[in-house]
CSV table of C-alpha atoms and ligand atoms in Angstrom, one decimal:
chain,number,residue,atom,x,y,z
A,1,MET,CA,118.2,66.1,33.3
A,2,PRO,CA,120.3,67.9,35.9
A,3,ALA,CA,123.1,66.1,37.8
A,4,GLY,CA,121.0,65.0,40.8
A,5,GLY,CA,118.2,63.5,38.6
A,6,ARG,CA,114.5,63.9,39.1
A,7,ALA,CA,113.0,64.8,42.5
A,8,GLY,CA,113.6,61.9,44.9
A,9,SER,CA,115.5,59.8,42.5
A,10,LEU,CA,118.2,57.7,44.2
A,11,LYS,CA,119.4,55.9,41.0
A,12,ASP,CA,122.7,57.8,41.0
A,13,PRO,CA,124.8,56.1,43.7
A,14,ASP,CA,126.5,59.4,44.4
A,15,VAL,CA,123.1,60.8,45.3
A,16,ALA,CA,121.9,57.7,47.1
A,17,GLU,CA,124.9,57.7,49.5
A,18,LEU,CA,123.9,61.2,50.8
A,19,PHE,CA,120.9,59.7,52.6
A,20,PHE,CA,120.4,57.3,55.5
A,21,LYS,CA,117.8,54.6,54.7
A,22,ASP,CA,116.1,54.6,58.1
A,23,ASP,CA,112.6,56.0,58.7
A,24,PRO,CA,113.2,59.3,60.5
A,25,GLU,CA,109.7,59.2,62.2
A,26,LYS,CA,111.0,56.2,64.2
A,27,LEU,CA,114.3,57.8,65.1
A,28,PHE,CA,113.3,61.3,66.2
A,29,SER,CA,110.6,62.2,68.7
A,30,ASP,CA,109.2,65.4,70.5
A,31,LEU,CA,109.4,67.5,67.3
A,32,ARG,CA,108.8,71.2,68.1
A,33,GLU,CA,109.0,74.0,65.5
A,34,ILE,CA,111.8,76.5,66.3
A,35,GLY,CA,112.2,78.4,63.0
A,36,HIS,CA,111.1,78.5,59.5
A,37,GLY,CA,112.1,79.8,56.1
A,38,SER,CA,111.2,79.5,52.4
A,39,PHE,CA,111.9,75.7,52.3
A,40,GLY,CA,109.7,74.7,55.3
A,41,ALA,CA,110.5,74.6,59.0
A,42,VAL,CA,113.3,73.8,61.5
A,43,TYR,CA,112.4,71.6,64.6
A,44,PHE,CA,113.8,70.8,68.0
A,45,ALA,CA,113.8,67.0,68.3
A,46,ARG,CA,115.2,64.1,70.3
A,47,ASP,CA,117.1,61.2,68.9
A,48,VAL,CA,115.4,58.2,70.5
A,49,ARG,CA,118.6,56.1,70.4
A,50,ASN,CA,120.5,58.3,72.8
A,51,SER,CA,118.0,61.0,73.9
A,52,GLU,CA,120.3,63.6,72.4
A,53,VAL,CA,118.7,66.8,71.3
A,54,VAL,CA,119.1,67.7,67.6
A,55,ALA,CA,117.8,70.3,65.2
A,56,ILE,CA,116.0,69.0,62.0
A,57,LYS,CA,115.4,71.1,58.9
A,58,LYS,CA,112.6,69.6,56.9
A,59,MET,CA,112.7,70.4,53.2
A,60,SER,CA,109.9,69.3,50.9
A,61,TYR,CA,110.5,68.3,47.3
A,62,SER,CA,107.0,67.9,46.1
A,63,GLY,CA,104.6,70.2,44.2
A,64,LYS,CA,105.8,73.0,42.0
A,65,GLN,CA,109.5,73.0,40.9
A,66,SER,CA,110.1,69.7,42.7
A,67,ASN,CA,113.2,69.0,40.7
A,68,GLU,CA,114.8,72.3,41.6
A,69,LYS,CA,113.9,71.8,45.3
A,70,TRP,CA,115.6,68.3,45.1
A,71,GLN,CA,118.7,69.9,43.5
A,72,ASP,CA,118.8,72.5,46.4
A,73,ILE,CA,118.6,69.7,49.0
A,74,ILE,CA,121.4,67.8,47.4
A,75,LYS,CA,123.5,70.9,47.2
A,76,GLU,CA,122.9,71.8,50.9
A,77,VAL,CA,123.6,68.2,52.1
A,78,ARG,CA,126.8,68.0,50.0
A,79,PHE,CA,127.9,71.3,51.5
A,80,LEU,CA,127.1,70.4,55.1
A,81,GLN,CA,128.9,67.1,54.8
A,82,LYS,CA,132.2,68.8,54.1
A,83,LEU,CA,132.1,71.0,57.2
A,84,ARG,CA,134.4,70.2,60.0
A,85,HIS,CA,135.0,73.2,62.2
A,86,PRO,CA,133.9,74.2,65.7
A,87,ASN,CA,132.4,77.4,64.3
A,88,THR,CA,130.3,75.8,61.6
A,89,ILE,CA,127.1,73.9,62.4
A,90,GLN,CA,127.7,70.2,62.8
A,91,TYR,CA,125.8,68.0,60.4
A,92,ARG,CA,124.5,64.6,61.5
A,93,GLY,CA,122.9,63.2,58.4
A,94,CYS,CA,119.8,63.3,56.2
A,95,TYR,CA,116.8,61.1,55.9
A,96,LEU,CA,113.9,60.9,53.4
A,97,ARG,CA,110.2,60.5,54.0
A,98,GLU,CA,107.1,61.4,52.1
A,99,HIS,CA,108.8,63.8,49.7
A,100,THR,CA,110.6,65.6,52.5
A,101,ALA,CA,114.2,65.6,53.4
A,102,TRP,CA,115.1,65.7,57.1
A,103,LEU,CA,118.5,67.4,57.6
A,104,VAL,CA,119.7,66.6,61.1
A,105,MET,CA,122.1,69.0,62.7
A,106,GLU,CA,123.5,69.8,66.2
A,107,TYR,CA,121.0,71.8,68.2
A,108,CYS,CA,121.5,75.5,68.9
A,109,LEU,CA,119.5,77.7,71.2
A,110,GLY,CA,118.8,80.4,68.6
A,111,SER,CA,120.3,82.9,66.3
A,112,ALA,CA,122.0,86.2,67.1
A,113,SER,CA,118.9,87.8,65.5
A,114,ASP,CA,116.7,86.0,68.1
A,115,LEU,CA,118.8,87.7,70.8
A,116,LEU,CA,118.1,91.1,69.4
A,117,GLU,CA,114.4,90.2,69.2
A,118,VAL,CA,114.3,89.1,72.9
A,119,HIS,CA,116.2,92.1,74.3
A,120,LYS,CA,114.8,94.7,71.9
A,121,LYS,CA,118.2,96.4,72.4
A,122,PRO,CA,121.6,96.3,70.7
A,123,LEU,CA,124.1,93.9,72.1
A,124,GLN,CA,127.1,95.2,74.1
A,125,GLU,CA,130.4,95.7,72.4
A,126,VAL,CA,132.1,92.8,74.0
A,127,GLU,CA,129.2,90.5,73.0
A,128,ILE,CA,129.4,91.8,69.4
A,129,ALA,CA,133.1,91.1,69.5
A,130,ALA,CA,132.6,87.6,70.7
A,131,VAL,CA,129.9,86.8,68.2
A,132,THR,CA,131.8,88.4,65.3
A,133,HIS,CA,135.0,86.5,66.3
A,134,GLY,CA,133.3,83.1,66.2
A,135,ALA,CA,131.6,83.9,62.9
A,136,LEU,CA,134.9,85.2,61.5
A,137,GLN,CA,136.7,81.9,62.4
A,138,GLY,CA,134.0,80.0,60.7
A,139,LEU,CA,134.3,82.2,57.6
A,140,ALA,CA,138.1,81.9,57.6
A,141,TYR,CA,137.7,78.1,57.6
A,142,LEU,CA,135.2,78.2,54.7
A,143,HIS,CA,137.3,80.6,52.7
A,144,SER,CA,140.5,78.6,53.1
A,145,HIS,CA,138.6,75.7,51.5
A,146,ASN,CA,137.4,78.0,48.6
A,147,MET,CA,133.8,78.0,49.9
A,148,ILE,CA,131.6,81.1,50.2
A,149,HIS,CA,128.7,81.3,52.6
A,150,ARG,CA,126.9,84.1,50.8
A,151,ASP,CA,124.2,84.7,53.4
A,152,VAL,CA,126.0,85.9,56.5
A,153,LYS,CA,123.6,87.8,58.8
A,154,ALA,CA,122.5,87.6,62.4
A,155,GLY,CA,119.7,85.2,61.5
A,156,ASN,CA,122.3,82.7,60.3
A,157,ILE,CA,124.7,82.9,63.2
A,158,LEU,CA,123.7,80.4,65.8
A,159,LEU,CA,124.6,80.0,69.5
A,160,SER,CA,124.9,76.7,71.2
A,161,GLU,CA,124.3,75.9,74.8
A,162,PRO,CA,128.0,75.7,75.9
A,163,GLY,CA,128.5,79.2,74.4
A,164,LEU,CA,129.8,78.5,71.0
A,165,VAL,CA,129.2,80.6,67.9
A,166,LYS,CA,128.2,78.6,64.7
A,167,LEU,CA,127.6,79.6,61.2
A,168,GLY,CA,124.4,78.0,60.0
A,169,ASP,CA,122.2,77.9,56.9
A,170,PHE,CA,124.3,76.7,54.0
A,171,GLY,CA,121.3,76.9,51.6
A,172,SER,CA,123.0,79.7,49.6
A,173,ALA,CA,126.6,78.7,49.9
A,174,SER,CA,129.0,78.2,47.0
A,175,ILE,CA,131.3,75.2,46.9
A,176,MET,CA,133.6,77.1,44.6
A,177,ALA,CA,135.3,80.5,44.6
A,178,PRO,CA,135.2,82.7,42.5
A,179,ALA,CA,131.5,82.7,41.9
A,180,ASN,CA,129.2,84.9,39.9
A,181,SER,CA,125.5,84.3,40.7
A,182,PHE,CA,123.2,86.8,42.4
A,183,VAL,CA,122.6,85.1,45.8
A,184,GLY,CA,122.0,86.3,49.3
A,185,THR,CA,119.7,88.6,51.3
A,186,PRO,CA,119.5,92.2,49.8
A,187,TYR,CA,120.4,94.4,52.8
A,188,TRP,CA,123.5,92.3,53.7
A,189,MET,CA,124.8,91.9,50.1
A,190,ALA,CA,128.2,93.2,49.0
A,191,PRO,CA,128.3,95.7,46.1
A,192,GLU,CA,130.2,93.2,43.9
A,193,VAL,CA,127.5,90.6,44.3
A,194,ILE,CA,124.9,93.1,43.1
A,195,LEU,CA,127.2,94.1,40.3
A,196,ALA,CA,128.3,90.6,39.4
A,197,MET,CA,125.1,90.5,37.3
A,198,ASP,CA,127.0,92.3,34.6
A,199,GLU,CA,130.5,92.7,35.8
A,200,GLY,CA,131.7,89.2,36.6
A,201,GLN,CA,133.1,87.4,39.6
A,202,TYR,CA,133.5,87.6,43.4
A,203,ASP,CA,135.0,85.6,46.2
A,204,GLY,CA,135.0,85.1,50.0
A,205,LYS,CA,135.3,88.8,50.6
A,206,VAL,CA,131.5,89.1,50.0
A,207,ASP,CA,131.1,87.3,53.3
A,208,VAL,CA,133.4,89.9,55.0
A,209,TRP,CA,131.1,92.7,53.7
A,210,SER,CA,128.1,90.9,55.1
A,211,LEU,CA,129.9,90.4,58.4
A,212,GLY,CA,130.4,94.2,58.6
A,213,ILE,CA,126.7,94.7,57.9
A,214,THR,CA,125.9,92.1,60.6
A,215,CYS,CA,128.1,94.1,63.1
A,216,ILE,CA,125.9,97.1,62.4
A,217,GLU,CA,122.8,94.9,62.7
A,218,LEU,CA,124.0,93.7,66.2
A,219,ALA,CA,124.8,97.3,67.2
A,220,GLU,CA,121.7,98.9,65.9
A,221,ARG,CA,119.1,96.0,65.7
A,222,LYS,CA,118.6,96.4,61.9
A,223,PRO,CA,121.0,96.5,59.0
A,224,PRO,CA,121.4,99.9,57.2
A,225,LEU,CA,118.7,100.7,54.7
A,226,PHE,CA,116.2,98.3,56.3
A,227,ASN,CA,113.4,100.9,55.9
A,228,MET,CA,113.8,100.8,52.1
A,229,ASN,CA,112.3,98.2,49.8
A,230,ALA,CA,114.9,95.6,48.7
A,231,MET,CA,115.3,96.9,45.2
A,232,SER,CA,116.1,100.5,46.3
A,233,ALA,CA,118.5,99.1,48.9
A,234,LEU,CA,120.4,97.1,46.3
A,235,TYR,CA,120.7,100.1,44.1
A,236,HIS,CA,121.8,102.2,47.1
A,237,ILE,CA,124.5,99.6,48.2
A,238,ALA,CA,125.9,99.5,44.7
A,239,GLN,CA,125.9,103.2,44.1
A,240,ASN,CA,126.5,105.0,47.4
A,241,GLU,CA,129.1,105.2,50.1
A,242,SER,CA,129.5,102.4,52.6
A,243,PRO,CA,127.4,102.7,55.8
A,244,VAL,CA,129.1,103.4,59.2
A,245,LEU,CA,128.2,102.8,62.8
A,246,GLN,CA,125.8,105.6,63.9
A,247,SER,CA,126.4,106.1,67.6
A,248,GLY,CA,129.5,107.7,68.9
A,249,HIS,CA,129.9,105.5,71.9
A,250,TRP,CA,131.5,102.5,70.2
A,251,SER,CA,135.3,102.0,70.5
A,252,GLU,CA,137.7,103.0,67.8
A,253,TYR,CA,138.6,99.3,67.3
A,254,PHE,CA,135.0,98.5,66.6
A,255,ARG,CA,134.5,101.4,64.1
A,256,ASN,CA,137.7,100.5,62.4
A,257,PHE,CA,136.7,96.8,62.1
A,258,VAL,CA,133.4,97.7,60.5
A,259,ASP,CA,135.0,100.3,58.2
A,260,SER,CA,137.5,97.6,57.0
A,261,CYS,CA,134.7,95.1,56.3
A,262,LEU,CA,132.7,97.7,54.4
A,263,GLN,CA,135.4,98.7,51.9
A,264,LYS,CA,133.4,98.9,48.7
A,265,ILE,CA,136.3,97.8,46.4
A,266,PRO,CA,137.0,94.1,47.2
A,267,GLN,CA,140.7,94.6,46.7
A,268,ASP,CA,140.7,97.2,49.5
A,269,ARG,CA,138.8,94.9,51.9
A,270,PRO,CA,140.8,92.6,54.1
A,271,THR,CA,140.3,88.8,53.9
A,272,SER,CA,138.7,86.9,56.8
A,273,GLU,CA,142.2,85.5,57.5
A,274,VAL,CA,143.7,89.0,57.9
A,275,LEU,CA,140.7,90.2,60.0
A,276,LEU,CA,141.3,87.4,62.5
A,277,LYS,CA,144.3,89.5,63.7
A,278,HIS,CA,142.2,92.7,64.1
A,279,ARG,CA,142.3,94.1,67.6
A,280,PHE,CA,138.5,94.3,67.8
A,281,VAL,CA,138.3,90.5,67.9
A,282,LEU,CA,141.6,89.9,69.6
A,283,ARG,CA,141.2,92.4,72.4
A,284,GLU,CA,140.9,90.7,75.8
A,285,ARG,CA,137.3,89.9,76.9
A,286,PRO,CA,135.9,87.6,79.6
A,287,PRO,CA,135.8,84.0,78.3
A,288,THR,CA,132.2,83.7,79.5
A,289,VAL,CA,130.8,86.6,77.4
A,290,ILE,CA,128.6,84.3,75.3
A,291,MET,CA,127.5,82.1,78.2
A,292,ASP,CA,126.6,85.2,80.1
A,293,LEU,CA,124.7,86.6,77.1
A,294,ILE,CA,122.8,83.3,76.8
A,295,GLN,CA,121.9,83.4,80.5
A,296,ARG,CA,120.8,87.0,80.3
A,297,THR,CA,118.6,86.0,77.3
A,298,LYS,CA,117.0,83.1,79.0
A,299,ASP,CA,116.2,85.3,82.0
A,300,ALA,CA,114.7,87.9,79.6
A,301,VAL,CA,112.6,85.2,77.8
A,302,ARG,CA,111.0,84.2,81.2
A,303,GLU,CA,110.0,87.8,81.6
A,304,LEU,CA,108.4,88.3,78.2
A,305,ASP,CA,104.6,88.8,77.8
A,306,ASN,CA,102.6,85.8,76.5
A,307,LEU,CA,102.8,86.6,72.7
A,308,GLN,CA,106.5,87.2,72.7
A,309,TYR,CA,107.1,84.3,75.1
A,310,ARG,CA,105.5,81.9,72.7
A,311,LYS,CA,107.8,83.1,69.9
A,312,MET,CA,111.0,82.8,72.0
A,313,LYS,CA,110.4,80.0,74.4
A,314,LYS,CA,112.5,77.8,72.1
A,315,ILE,CA,115.6,79.4,73.8
A,316,LEU,CA,114.5,77.5,76.9
A,317,PHE,CA,113.7,74.1,75.2
A,318,GLN,CA,117.0,72.5,76.1
A,319,GLU,CA,116.6,73.3,79.8
A,320,ALA,CA,113.8,70.9,80.6
A,321,PRO,CA,115.5,67.6,81.6
A,322,ASN,CA,113.4,65.5,79.2
A,323,GLY,CA,112.7,68.2,76.6
A,324,PRO,CA,109.5,70.1,76.1
A,325,GLY,CA,107.6,66.8,75.4
A,326,ALA,CA,108.1,65.7,79.0
A,327,GLU,CA,106.1,68.6,80.3
A,328,ALA,CA,103.6,69.2,77.5
A,329,PRO,CA,103.2,65.9,75.7
A,330,GLU,CA,101.7,66.2,72.2
A,331,GLU,CA,99.4,69.1,73.1
A,332,GLU,CA,97.8,71.5,70.6
A,333,GLU,CA,100.0,74.6,70.2
A,334,GLU,CA,97.0,76.7,71.3
A,335,THR,CA,96.5,75.0,74.6
A,336,GLU,CA,100.1,74.4,75.5
A,337,PRO,CA,100.9,75.6,79.0
A,338,TYR,CA,103.6,78.2,79.6
A,339,MET,CA,105.8,75.4,80.8
A,340,HIS,CA,108.8,77.3,82.2
A,341,ARG,CA,106.9,79.8,84.3
B,401,ADP,P1,116.6,79.5,55.9
B,401,ADP,O1,117.3,79.1,54.7
B,401,ADP,O2,115.1,79.5,55.7
B,401,ADP,O3,117.0,80.9,56.4
B,401,ADP,P2,117.9,78.4,58.2
B,401,ADP,O4,118.8,77.2,58.0
B,401,ADP,O5,118.5,79.7,58.4
B,401,ADP,O6,116.9,78.4,57.0
B,401,ADP,O7,116.9,78.1,59.4
B,401,ADP,C1,115.8,78.9,59.7
B,401,ADP,C2,115.8,79.2,61.2
B,401,ADP,O8,115.8,78.0,62.0
B,401,ADP,C3,117.1,79.9,61.7
B,401,ADP,O9,117.1,81.3,61.6
B,401,ADP,C4,117.2,79.5,63.2
B,401,ADP,O10,116.3,80.3,63.9
B,401,ADP,C5,116.6,78.1,63.1
B,401,ADP,N1,117.7,77.1,63.1
B,401,ADP,C6,118.3,76.6,62.0
B,401,ADP,N2,119.2,75.7,62.3
B,401,ADP,C7,119.2,75.5,63.6
B,401,ADP,C8,119.9,74.7,64.5
B,401,ADP,N3,120.8,73.9,64.1
B,401,ADP,N4,119.6,74.9,65.9
B,401,ADP,C9,118.7,75.7,66.3
B,401,ADP,N5,117.9,76.5,65.4
B,401,ADP,C10,118.2,76.4,64.1
B,402,MG,MG1,118.6,81.5,57.3
């Protein structure tokens, strides 16, 4: 039997203490889906005790491979519990109900990938610098505690209402460096993670590689090789030269930052700590860059056509004074009015 026991078992006190005993259905209201992944879905919700807005990631541990799913939940909760930094998502606690764990976190408006989706255009260089700087500070914090994120990409970099950048999604993270398992999302994976299958270990520098790929993603809307299937991309990353920024209009600082992140040999690649001193992130920029980007995105969401609007309206959820439920109580998704128009 694995360390966390069978799915849902709270016999081990070290496991039991990870969960609040209250019924989450009674504590959280107005749930609205804002994202989903392999495990289930993420919701906007309101804490009925203080009307605070939160995000809830619901992870089921029933059905096939329930024990493995339970282990994954315990791992993610343990990881989230350790995090205390302005650039990592803040964890509020976890509840259990009907073979589903409710991971409660601070609420963010959306991910950097959502921004690309709304604008259908690359971000501006100052915006990329601000997003990258925030993510890099979160990574430097993780790495200084021997943790590795292992799934850095625009979809896992979140933006909060006051304009802060937060690393999210610790479902793939490693509590210990060095590590050696094959984990991450193919197009963003560092060569040494791909090669770790037969060559051994890697450390926090794999996140630096993925951050470099994320910079290209923010500058070009997609990571390199995205038109290939995942297997071919993995082979390509391991065998070929590193990608570079395509357009000539980016500054020398930005190109150099990306080139540094994408050094194939980990020993040649700077650590997150060293990169914090790079001029690309230190160069002066207006302090309101992220807030302006959020405002620009909200305005753009209001202009989207119906189909796109439905997908992206979550970026406006926090704006309604009493949340989305106030304007569209418990309505069927299909009949829900376009409340912010
Ligand atoms: P997965 O492991 O499936 O990638 P994530 O934790 O990345 O799960 O969550 C999936 C999506 O849900 C994210 O890409 C993001 O759009 C949304 N999301 C996750 N956490 C939050 C949060 N705290 N606030 C707002 N949206 C979130
Ligand atoms: Mg994710």
